[in-house]
Coordinates of C-alpha atoms in Angstrom, one line a residue:
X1 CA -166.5 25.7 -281.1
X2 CA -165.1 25.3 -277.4
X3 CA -167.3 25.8 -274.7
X4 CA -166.5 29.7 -274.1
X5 CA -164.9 30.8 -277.0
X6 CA -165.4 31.3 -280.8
X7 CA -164.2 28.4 -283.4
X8 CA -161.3 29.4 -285.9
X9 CA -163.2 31.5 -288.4
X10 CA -165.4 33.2 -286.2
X11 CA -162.2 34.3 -284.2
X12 CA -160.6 36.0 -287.6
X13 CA -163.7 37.5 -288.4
X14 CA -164.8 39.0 -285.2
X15 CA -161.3 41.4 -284.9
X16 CA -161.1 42.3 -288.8
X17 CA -164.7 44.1 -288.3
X18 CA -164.3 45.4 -284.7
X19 CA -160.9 47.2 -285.2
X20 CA -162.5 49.7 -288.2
X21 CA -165.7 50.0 -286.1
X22 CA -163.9 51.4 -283.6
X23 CA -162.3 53.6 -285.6
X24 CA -165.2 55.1 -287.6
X25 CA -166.7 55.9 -283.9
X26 CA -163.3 57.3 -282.7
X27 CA -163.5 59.8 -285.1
X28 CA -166.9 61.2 -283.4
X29 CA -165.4 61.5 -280.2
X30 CA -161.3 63.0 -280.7
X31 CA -162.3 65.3 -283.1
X32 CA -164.2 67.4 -280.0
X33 CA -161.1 68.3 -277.9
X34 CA -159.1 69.0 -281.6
X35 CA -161.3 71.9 -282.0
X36 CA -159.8 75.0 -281.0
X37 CA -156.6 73.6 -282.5
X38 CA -158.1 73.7 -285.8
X39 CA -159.5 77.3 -285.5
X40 CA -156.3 78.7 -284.9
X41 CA -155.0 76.7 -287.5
X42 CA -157.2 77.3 -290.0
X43 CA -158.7 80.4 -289.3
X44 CA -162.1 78.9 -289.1
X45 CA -165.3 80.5 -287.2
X46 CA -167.7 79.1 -285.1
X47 CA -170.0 77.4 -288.1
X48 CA -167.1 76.1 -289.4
X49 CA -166.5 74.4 -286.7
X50 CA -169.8 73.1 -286.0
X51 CA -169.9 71.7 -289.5
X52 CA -166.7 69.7 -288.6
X53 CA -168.6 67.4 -286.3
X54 CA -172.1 67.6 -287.8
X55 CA -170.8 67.3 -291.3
X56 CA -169.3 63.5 -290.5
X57 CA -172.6 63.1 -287.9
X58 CA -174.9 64.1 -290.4
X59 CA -173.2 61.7 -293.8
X60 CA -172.7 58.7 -291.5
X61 CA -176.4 58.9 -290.3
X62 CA -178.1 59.7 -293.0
X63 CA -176.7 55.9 -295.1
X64 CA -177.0 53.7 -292.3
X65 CA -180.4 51.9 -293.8
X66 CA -179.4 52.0 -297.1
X67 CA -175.8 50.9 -296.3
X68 CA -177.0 47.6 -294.7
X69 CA -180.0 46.8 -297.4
X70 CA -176.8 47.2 -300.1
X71 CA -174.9 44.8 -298.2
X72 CA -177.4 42.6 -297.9
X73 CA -177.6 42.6 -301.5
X74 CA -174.7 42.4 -303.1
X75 CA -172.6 41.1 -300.3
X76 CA -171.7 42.6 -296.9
X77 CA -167.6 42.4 -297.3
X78 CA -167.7 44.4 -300.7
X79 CA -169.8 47.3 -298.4
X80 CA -167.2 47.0 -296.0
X81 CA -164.4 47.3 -297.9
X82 CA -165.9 50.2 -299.7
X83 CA -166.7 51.9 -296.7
X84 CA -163.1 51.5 -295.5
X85 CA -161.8 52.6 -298.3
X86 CA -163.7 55.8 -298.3
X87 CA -162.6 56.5 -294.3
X88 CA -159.5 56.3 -295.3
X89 CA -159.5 58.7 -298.4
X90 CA -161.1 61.0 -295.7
X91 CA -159.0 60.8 -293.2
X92 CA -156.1 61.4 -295.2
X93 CA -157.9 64.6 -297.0
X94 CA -159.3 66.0 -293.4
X95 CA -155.1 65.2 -292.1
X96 CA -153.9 67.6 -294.8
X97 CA -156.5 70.1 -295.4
X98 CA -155.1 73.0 -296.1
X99 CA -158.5 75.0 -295.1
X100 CA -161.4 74.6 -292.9
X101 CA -164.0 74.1 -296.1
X102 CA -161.5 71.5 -297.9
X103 CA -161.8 69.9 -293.7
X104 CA -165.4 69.3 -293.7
X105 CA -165.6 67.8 -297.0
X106 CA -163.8 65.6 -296.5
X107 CA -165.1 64.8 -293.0
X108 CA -168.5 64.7 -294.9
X109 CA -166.8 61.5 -297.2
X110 CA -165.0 60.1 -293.9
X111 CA -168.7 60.0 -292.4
X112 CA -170.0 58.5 -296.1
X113 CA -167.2 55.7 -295.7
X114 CA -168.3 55.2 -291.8
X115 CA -172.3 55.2 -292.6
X116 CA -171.3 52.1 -295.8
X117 CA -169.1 50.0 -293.5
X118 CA -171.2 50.5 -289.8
X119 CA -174.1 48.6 -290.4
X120 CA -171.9 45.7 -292.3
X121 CA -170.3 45.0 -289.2
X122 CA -173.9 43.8 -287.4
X123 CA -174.8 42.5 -290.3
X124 CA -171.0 40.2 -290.3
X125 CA -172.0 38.8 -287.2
X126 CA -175.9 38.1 -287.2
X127 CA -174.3 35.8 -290.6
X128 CA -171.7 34.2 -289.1
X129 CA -172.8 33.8 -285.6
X130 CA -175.4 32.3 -283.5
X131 CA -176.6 31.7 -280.4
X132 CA -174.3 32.7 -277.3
X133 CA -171.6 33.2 -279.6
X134 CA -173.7 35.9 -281.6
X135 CA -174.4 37.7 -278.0
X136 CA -170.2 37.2 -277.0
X137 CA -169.8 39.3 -280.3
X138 CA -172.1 41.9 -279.7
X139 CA -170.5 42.2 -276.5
X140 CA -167.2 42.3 -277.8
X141 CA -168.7 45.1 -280.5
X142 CA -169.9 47.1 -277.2
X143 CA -166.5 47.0 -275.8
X144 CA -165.0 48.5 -278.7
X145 CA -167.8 51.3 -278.9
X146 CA -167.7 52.5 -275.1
X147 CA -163.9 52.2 -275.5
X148 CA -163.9 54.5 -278.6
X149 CA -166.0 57.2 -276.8
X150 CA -164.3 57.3 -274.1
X151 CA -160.9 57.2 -275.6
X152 CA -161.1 59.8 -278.1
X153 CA -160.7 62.6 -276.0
X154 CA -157.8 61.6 -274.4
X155 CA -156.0 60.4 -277.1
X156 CA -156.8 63.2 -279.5
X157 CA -155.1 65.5 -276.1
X158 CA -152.0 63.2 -275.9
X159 CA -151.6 63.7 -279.7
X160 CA -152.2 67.8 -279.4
X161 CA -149.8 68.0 -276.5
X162 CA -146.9 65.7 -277.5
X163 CA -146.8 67.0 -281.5
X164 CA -148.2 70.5 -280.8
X165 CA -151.7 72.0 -281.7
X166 CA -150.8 72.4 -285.7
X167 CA -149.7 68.3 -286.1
X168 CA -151.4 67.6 -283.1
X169 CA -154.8 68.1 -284.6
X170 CA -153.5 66.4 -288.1
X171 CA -152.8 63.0 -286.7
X172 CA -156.4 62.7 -285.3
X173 CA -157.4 61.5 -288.7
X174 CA -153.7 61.1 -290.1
X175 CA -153.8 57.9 -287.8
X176 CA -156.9 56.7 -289.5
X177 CA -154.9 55.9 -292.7
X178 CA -152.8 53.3 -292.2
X179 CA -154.8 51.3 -289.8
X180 CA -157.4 51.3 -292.3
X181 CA -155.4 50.2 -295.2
X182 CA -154.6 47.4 -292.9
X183 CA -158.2 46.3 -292.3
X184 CA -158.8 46.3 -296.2
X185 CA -156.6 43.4 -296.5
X186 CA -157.8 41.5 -293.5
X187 CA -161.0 41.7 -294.8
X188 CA -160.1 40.2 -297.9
X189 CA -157.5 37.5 -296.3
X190 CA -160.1 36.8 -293.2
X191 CA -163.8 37.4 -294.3
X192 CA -165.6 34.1 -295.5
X193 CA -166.2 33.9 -299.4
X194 CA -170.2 33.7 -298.6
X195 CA -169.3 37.3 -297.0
X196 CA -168.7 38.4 -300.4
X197 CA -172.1 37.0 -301.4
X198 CA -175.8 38.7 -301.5
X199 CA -177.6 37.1 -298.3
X200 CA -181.2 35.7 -299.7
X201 CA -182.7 32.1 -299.4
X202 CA -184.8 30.7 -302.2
X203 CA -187.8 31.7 -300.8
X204 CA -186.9 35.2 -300.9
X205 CA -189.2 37.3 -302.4
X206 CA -186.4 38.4 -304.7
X207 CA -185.7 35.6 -306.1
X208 CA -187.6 34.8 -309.2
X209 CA -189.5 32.0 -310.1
X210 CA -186.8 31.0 -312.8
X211 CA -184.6 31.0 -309.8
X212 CA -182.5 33.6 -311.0
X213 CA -181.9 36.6 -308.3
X214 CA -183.6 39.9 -309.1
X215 CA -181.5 42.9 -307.1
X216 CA -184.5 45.3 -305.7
X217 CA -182.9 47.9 -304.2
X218 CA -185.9 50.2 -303.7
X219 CA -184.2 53.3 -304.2
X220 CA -187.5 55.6 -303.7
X221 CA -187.3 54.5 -300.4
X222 CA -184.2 54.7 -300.0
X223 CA -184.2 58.2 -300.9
X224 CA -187.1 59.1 -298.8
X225 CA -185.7 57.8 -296.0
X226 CA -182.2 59.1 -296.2
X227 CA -184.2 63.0 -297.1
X228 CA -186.0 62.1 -293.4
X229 CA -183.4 61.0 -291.5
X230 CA -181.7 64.3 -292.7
X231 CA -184.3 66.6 -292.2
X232 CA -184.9 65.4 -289.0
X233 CA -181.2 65.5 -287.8
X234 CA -180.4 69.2 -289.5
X235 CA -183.4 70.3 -287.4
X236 CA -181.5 69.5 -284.1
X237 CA -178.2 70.2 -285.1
X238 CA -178.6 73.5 -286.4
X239 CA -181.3 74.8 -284.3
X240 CA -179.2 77.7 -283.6
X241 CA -180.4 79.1 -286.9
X242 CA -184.1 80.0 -286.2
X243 CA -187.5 79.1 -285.5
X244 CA -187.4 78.2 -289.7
X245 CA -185.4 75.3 -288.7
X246 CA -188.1 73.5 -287.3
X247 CA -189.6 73.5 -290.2
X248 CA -187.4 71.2 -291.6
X249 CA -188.6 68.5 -288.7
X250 CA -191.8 68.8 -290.0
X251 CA -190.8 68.0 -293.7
X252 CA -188.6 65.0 -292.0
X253 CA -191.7 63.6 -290.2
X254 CA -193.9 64.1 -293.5
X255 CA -191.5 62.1 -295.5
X256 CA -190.5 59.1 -292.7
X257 CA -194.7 58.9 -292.8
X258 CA -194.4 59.0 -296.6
X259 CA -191.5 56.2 -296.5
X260 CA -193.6 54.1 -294.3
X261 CA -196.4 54.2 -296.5
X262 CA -194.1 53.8 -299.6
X263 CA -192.6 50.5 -298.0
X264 CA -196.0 48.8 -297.1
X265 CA -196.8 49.6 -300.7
X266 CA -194.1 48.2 -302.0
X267 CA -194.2 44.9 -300.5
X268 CA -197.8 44.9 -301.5
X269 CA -197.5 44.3 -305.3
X270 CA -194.7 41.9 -304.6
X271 CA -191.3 43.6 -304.1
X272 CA -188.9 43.7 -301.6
X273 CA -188.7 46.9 -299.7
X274 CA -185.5 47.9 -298.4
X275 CA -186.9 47.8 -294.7
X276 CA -189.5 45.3 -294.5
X277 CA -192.4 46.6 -292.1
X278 CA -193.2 43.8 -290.7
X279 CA -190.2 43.5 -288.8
X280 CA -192.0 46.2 -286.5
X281 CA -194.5 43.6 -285.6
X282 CA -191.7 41.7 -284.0
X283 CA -191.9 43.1 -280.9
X284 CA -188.3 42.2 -279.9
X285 CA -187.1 44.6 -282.5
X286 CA -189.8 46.9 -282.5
X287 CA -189.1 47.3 -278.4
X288 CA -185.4 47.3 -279.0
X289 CA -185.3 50.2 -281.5
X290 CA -187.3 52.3 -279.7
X291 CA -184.9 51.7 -276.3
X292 CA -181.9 51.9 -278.0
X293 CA -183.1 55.4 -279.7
X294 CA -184.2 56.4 -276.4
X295 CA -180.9 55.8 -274.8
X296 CA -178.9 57.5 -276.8
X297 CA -180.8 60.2 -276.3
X298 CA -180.0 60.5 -272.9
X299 CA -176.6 59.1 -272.6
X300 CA -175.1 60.7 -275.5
X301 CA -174.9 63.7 -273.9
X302 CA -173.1 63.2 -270.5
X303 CA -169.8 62.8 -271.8
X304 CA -170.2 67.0 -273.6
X305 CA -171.9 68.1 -270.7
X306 CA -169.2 66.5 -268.5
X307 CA -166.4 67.9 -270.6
X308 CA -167.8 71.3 -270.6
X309 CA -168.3 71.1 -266.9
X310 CA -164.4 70.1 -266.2
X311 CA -163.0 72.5 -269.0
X312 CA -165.5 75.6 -268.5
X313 CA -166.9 75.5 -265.1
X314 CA -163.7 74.0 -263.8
X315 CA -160.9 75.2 -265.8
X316 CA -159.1 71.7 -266.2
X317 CA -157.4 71.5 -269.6
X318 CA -158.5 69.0 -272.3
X319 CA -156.8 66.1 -271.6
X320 CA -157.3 66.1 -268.2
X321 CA -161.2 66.4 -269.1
X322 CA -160.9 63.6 -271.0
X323 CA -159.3 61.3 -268.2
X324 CA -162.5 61.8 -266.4
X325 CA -164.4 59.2 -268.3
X326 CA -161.6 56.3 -268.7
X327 CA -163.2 54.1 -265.7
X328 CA -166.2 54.4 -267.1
X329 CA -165.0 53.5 -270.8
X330 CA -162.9 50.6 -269.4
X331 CA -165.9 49.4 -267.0
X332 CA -168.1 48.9 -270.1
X333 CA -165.4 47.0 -272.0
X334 CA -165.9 44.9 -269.1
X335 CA -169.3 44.6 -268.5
X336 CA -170.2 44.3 -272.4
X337 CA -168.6 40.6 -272.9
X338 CA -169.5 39.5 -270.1
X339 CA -173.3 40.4 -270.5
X340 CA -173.2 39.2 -274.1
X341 CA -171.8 36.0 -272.7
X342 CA -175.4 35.4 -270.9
X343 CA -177.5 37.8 -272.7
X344 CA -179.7 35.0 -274.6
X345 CA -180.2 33.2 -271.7
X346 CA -181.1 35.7 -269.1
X347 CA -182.9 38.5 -272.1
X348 CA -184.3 41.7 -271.7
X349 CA -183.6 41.4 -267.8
X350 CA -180.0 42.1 -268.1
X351 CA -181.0 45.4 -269.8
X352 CA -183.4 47.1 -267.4
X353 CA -180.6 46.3 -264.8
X354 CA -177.9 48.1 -266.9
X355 CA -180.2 51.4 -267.2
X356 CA -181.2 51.0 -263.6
X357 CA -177.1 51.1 -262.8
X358 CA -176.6 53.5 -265.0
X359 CA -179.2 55.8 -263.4
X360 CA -177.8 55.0 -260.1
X361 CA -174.5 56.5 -261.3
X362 CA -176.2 59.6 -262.8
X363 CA -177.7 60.5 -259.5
X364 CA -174.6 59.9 -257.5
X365 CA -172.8 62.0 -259.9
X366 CA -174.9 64.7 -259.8
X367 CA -175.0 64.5 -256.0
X368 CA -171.2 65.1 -256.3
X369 CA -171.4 67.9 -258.3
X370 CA -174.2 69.4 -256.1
X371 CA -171.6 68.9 -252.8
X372 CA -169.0 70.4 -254.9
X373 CA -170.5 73.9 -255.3
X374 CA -172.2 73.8 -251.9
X375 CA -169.6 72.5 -249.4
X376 CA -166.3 71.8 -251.6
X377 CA -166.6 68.0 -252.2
X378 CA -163.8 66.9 -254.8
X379 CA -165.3 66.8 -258.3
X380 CA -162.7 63.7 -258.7
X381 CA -165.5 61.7 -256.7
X382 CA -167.0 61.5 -260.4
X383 CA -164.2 59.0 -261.7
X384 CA -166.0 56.4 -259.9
X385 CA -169.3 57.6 -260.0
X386 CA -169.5 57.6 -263.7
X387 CA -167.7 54.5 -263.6
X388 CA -171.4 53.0 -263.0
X389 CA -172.9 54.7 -266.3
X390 CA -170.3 52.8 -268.0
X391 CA -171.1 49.4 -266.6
X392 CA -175.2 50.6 -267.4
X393 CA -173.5 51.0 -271.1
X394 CA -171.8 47.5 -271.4
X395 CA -175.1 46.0 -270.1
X396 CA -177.4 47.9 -272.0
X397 CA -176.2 48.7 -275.6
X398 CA -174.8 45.4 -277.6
X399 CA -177.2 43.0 -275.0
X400 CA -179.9 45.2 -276.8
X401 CA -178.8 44.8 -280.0
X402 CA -178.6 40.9 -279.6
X403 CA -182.4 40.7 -278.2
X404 CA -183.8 42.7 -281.0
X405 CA -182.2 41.6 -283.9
X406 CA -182.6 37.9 -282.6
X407 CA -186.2 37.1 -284.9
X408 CA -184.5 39.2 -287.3
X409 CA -184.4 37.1 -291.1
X410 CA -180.6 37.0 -292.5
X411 CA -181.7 38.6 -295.4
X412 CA -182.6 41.7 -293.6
X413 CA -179.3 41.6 -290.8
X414 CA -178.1 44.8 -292.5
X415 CA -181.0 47.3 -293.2
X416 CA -182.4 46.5 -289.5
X417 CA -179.2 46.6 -288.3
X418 CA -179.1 50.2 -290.1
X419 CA -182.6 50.7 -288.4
X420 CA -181.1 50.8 -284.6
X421 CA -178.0 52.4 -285.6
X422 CA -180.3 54.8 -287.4
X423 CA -182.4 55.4 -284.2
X424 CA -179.0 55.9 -282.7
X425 CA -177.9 58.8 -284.2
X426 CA -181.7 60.3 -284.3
X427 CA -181.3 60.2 -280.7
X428 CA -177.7 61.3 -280.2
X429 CA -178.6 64.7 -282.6
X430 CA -182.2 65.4 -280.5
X431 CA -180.9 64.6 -277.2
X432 CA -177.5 66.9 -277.9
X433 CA -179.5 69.4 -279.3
X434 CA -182.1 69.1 -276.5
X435 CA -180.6 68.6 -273.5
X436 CA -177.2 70.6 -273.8
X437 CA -179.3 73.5 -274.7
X438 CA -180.8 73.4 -271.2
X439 CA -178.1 72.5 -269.5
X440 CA -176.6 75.5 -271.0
X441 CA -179.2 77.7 -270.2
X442 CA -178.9 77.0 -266.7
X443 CA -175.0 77.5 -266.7
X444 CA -175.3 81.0 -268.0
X445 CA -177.6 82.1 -264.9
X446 CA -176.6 80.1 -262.2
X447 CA -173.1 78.2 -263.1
X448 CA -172.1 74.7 -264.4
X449 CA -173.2 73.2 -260.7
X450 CA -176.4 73.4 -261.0
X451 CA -176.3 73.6 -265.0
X452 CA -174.7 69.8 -264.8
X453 CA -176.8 68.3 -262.3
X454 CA -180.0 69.4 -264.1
X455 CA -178.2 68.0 -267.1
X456 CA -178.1 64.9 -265.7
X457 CA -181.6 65.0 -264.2
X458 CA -182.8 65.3 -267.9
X459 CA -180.7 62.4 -269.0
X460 CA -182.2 60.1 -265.9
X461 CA -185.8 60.9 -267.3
X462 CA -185.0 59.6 -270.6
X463 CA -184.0 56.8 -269.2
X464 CA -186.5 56.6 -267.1
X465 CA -188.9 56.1 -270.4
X466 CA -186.3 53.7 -271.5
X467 CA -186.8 51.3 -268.8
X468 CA -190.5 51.5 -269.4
X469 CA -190.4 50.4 -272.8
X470 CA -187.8 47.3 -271.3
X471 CA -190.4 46.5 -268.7
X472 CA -193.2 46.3 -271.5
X473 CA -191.1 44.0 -273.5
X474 CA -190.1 42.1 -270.4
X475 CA -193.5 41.5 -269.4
X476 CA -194.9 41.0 -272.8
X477 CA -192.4 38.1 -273.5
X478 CA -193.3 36.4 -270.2
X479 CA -197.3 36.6 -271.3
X480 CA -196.6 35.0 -274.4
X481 CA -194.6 32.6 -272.9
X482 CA -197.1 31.2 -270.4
X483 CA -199.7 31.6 -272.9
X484 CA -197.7 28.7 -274.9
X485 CA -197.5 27.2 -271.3
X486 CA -193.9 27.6 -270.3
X487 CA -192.0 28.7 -267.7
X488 CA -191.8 32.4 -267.7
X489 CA -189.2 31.9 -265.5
X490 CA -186.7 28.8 -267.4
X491 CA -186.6 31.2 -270.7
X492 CA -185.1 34.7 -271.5
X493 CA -187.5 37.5 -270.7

């Protein structure tokens, strides 16, 4: 492998992953400016509606664990391919729906394809990368997510204004289809045979003393945890529908409590759970899932609370509302390489400085918005104000990944892999739920100002906590470190 770049295989692998990645988190973001094109197409109401983004949300969630520990198991290309092959059944479905109930079915499968092939993708490259080269493909992973965020919006409004809002909305997941039947058969010309292969070493726990492979796929706990996981997202999603909602957060709690248990248990009278607890004693991973669910919480929601900002409180149309985060998306397809280029030698440094840029951003943004409503300052300032949350983003989210799934053993890459991504959409559901619903609040008494800018205040505590949790690890590492009586400062930290 040359000095700053990938060898041969590693270089076919890395694009035939990234490209459906991309779009199986595309199809989170264009959907939201598609919206009131498919009302008026479909007749459909508000919960309709609402069930067209949580629907794929909620299915793509709730497999992510149990996605990666199947891949682990009986090989992390079939997953993938399966996965694909699902989107794309979806996507054409969703394309040609001919009402809004036949719609969010099928968004519900598009999100079961997404949730199999997502945590494949980490697990791909924790197997066939190491070292720098695993933290250049994270990196290269983080490009494609901020891009895909960012992107959707403007894309899903060049498709609604160039075809019209009937074929407009259509082609948001009518596109899907063909570039995923193309990324079925890279996978099977460019993905390694040992992709194809369950990942276990002889001392796996699953492997019997005959030497023959028993496949444990712990499907109590993977039922208990996929029951949590959706408990606990419905509760946020759907608050809207009562106080009785909340009780389904406390049956979601009760039974991630019961999976714990269920999981220690399990690997007690000698089988192998799907997640293996003590993976959380690892504090690289146990720090890293808790900062990664943290962030997402926070950042997750500046891009609605921006676009409700520029389309409600500005009256700017959809596309135009999308433009507004492009810097930002193309900053962090910047920024992400390049920190995954020097992530393993420089550690959990190089993420406390990408959530103390991104909170820099946030405050100048909201300091914009604040000058708009008080003495007329453009709102256009944000372009390169927001520009800095999406450097925070490229320097944050795949360098995080790298550091905590570092100590991670190969035969778990996909279920801990499902863990973060997990955490990741735990936090994107509470933090929309939570912090919208504020900012919200505040818009309908004293405008989308002030209802922003608090918005964003909320956001910067989150990630205040955040960088907390980053300075614990930080500190933690460089204990241990001179404990063994190294350098703290020669050695990531």
């Amino acid at each position: 492998m040359a000095e700053t770049g990938f060898a041969p295989e590693q270089r076919r692998v890395l694009p035939t992953i990234l490209v459906p990645a991309f779009l199986s988190l595309l199809s989170v973001s264009i959907v939201n400016v598609a919206l009131p094109a498919i009302e008026t197409s479909l007749g459909a109401g508000t919960s309709g509606l609402q069930w067209v983004v949580s629907g794929y949300a909620l299915a793509f969630g709730v497999l992510l664990v149990a996605a990666g520990r199947a891949g682990d198991l009986w090989g992390r290309g079939r997953l993938f391919i399966l996965g694909l092959a699902l989107f794309a059944i979806g996507s054409l479905v969703s394309g040609l729906a001919p009402s809004v109930t036949v719609l969010n079915l099928a968004r519900a499968f598009m999100g079961i394809g997404s949730g199999l092939l997502t945590p494949q993708v980490s697990g791909i490259i924790q197997q066939f990368f190491q070292g720098e080269a695993r933290g250049r493909a994270f990196g290269a992973l983080g490009s494609a997510v901020g891009v895909s965020v960012a992107i959707g919006p403007v894309l899903g409004g060049v498709f609604i204004t160039s075809l019209g809002p009937e074929w407009g909305w259509r082609s948001c997941f009518l596109i899907n289809v063909p570039i995923a039947i193309a990324g079925i058969v890279a996978a099977r010309v460019f993905l390694p045979a040992s992709a194809w292969k369950a990942a276990y070493t002889e001392n796996d726990p699953a492997t019997s003393r005959s030497g023959r492979r028993r496949i444990d796929f712990d499907p109590v706990g993977m039922l208990l945890l996929a029951l949590a996981t959706l408990f606990v997202m419905v509760s946020f999603m759907e608050a809207g529908l009562g106080t009785w909602v909340w009780s389904l957060l406390v049956l979601g709690v009760a039974l991630a409590i019961a999976w714990v248990r269920w999981e220690l248990r399990y690997r007690r009278i000698g089988r192998t759970p799907m997640v293996d607890m003590q993976l959380f004693r690892t504090r690289s991973f146990a720090s890293g899932a808790l900062l990664t669910t943290l962030y997402f919480l926070g950042f997750t929601s500046l891009w609605l609370l921006v676009a409700q900002y520029m389309q409600i409180g500005l009256g700017h149309d959809a596309l135009v509302a999308g433009m507004i985060g492009l810097p930002a998306a193309f900053a962090g397809a910047i920024t992400a390489p390049l920190a995954g280029r020097h992530v393993v030698r420089v550690g959990r440094v190089i993420v406390l400085w990408g959530l103390g840029v991104g909170v820099l951003g946030l405050l100048l943004s909201a300091a914009v918005v604040l000058l708009h409503g008080r003495s007329g300052v453009t709102e256009w300032w944000l372009l390169g104000t927001l520009m800095l949350t999406g450097v925070g983003q490229g320097l944050v989210v795949s360098p995080n990944q790298t550091l905590s799934l570092a100590e991670v053993p190969l035969r778990y890459a996909g279920s801990a892999g499902g863990v973060l991504q997990t955490g990741q959409r735990i936090g994107t559901s509470v933090g929309i739920a939570v912090i919208t619903t504020i900012a919200f609040g505040v818009a309908t008494s004293s405008g989308w100002d002030l209802a922003l800018a608090v918005g964003l205040g909320a956001i910067i505590a989150v990630s205040g906590v955040a960088m907390l949790v980053g300075a614990y690890d930080l500190r933690a590492s460089r204990r241990e470190r001179i404990g063994r009586g190294e350098d703290a400062s020669s050695t990531p930290g």
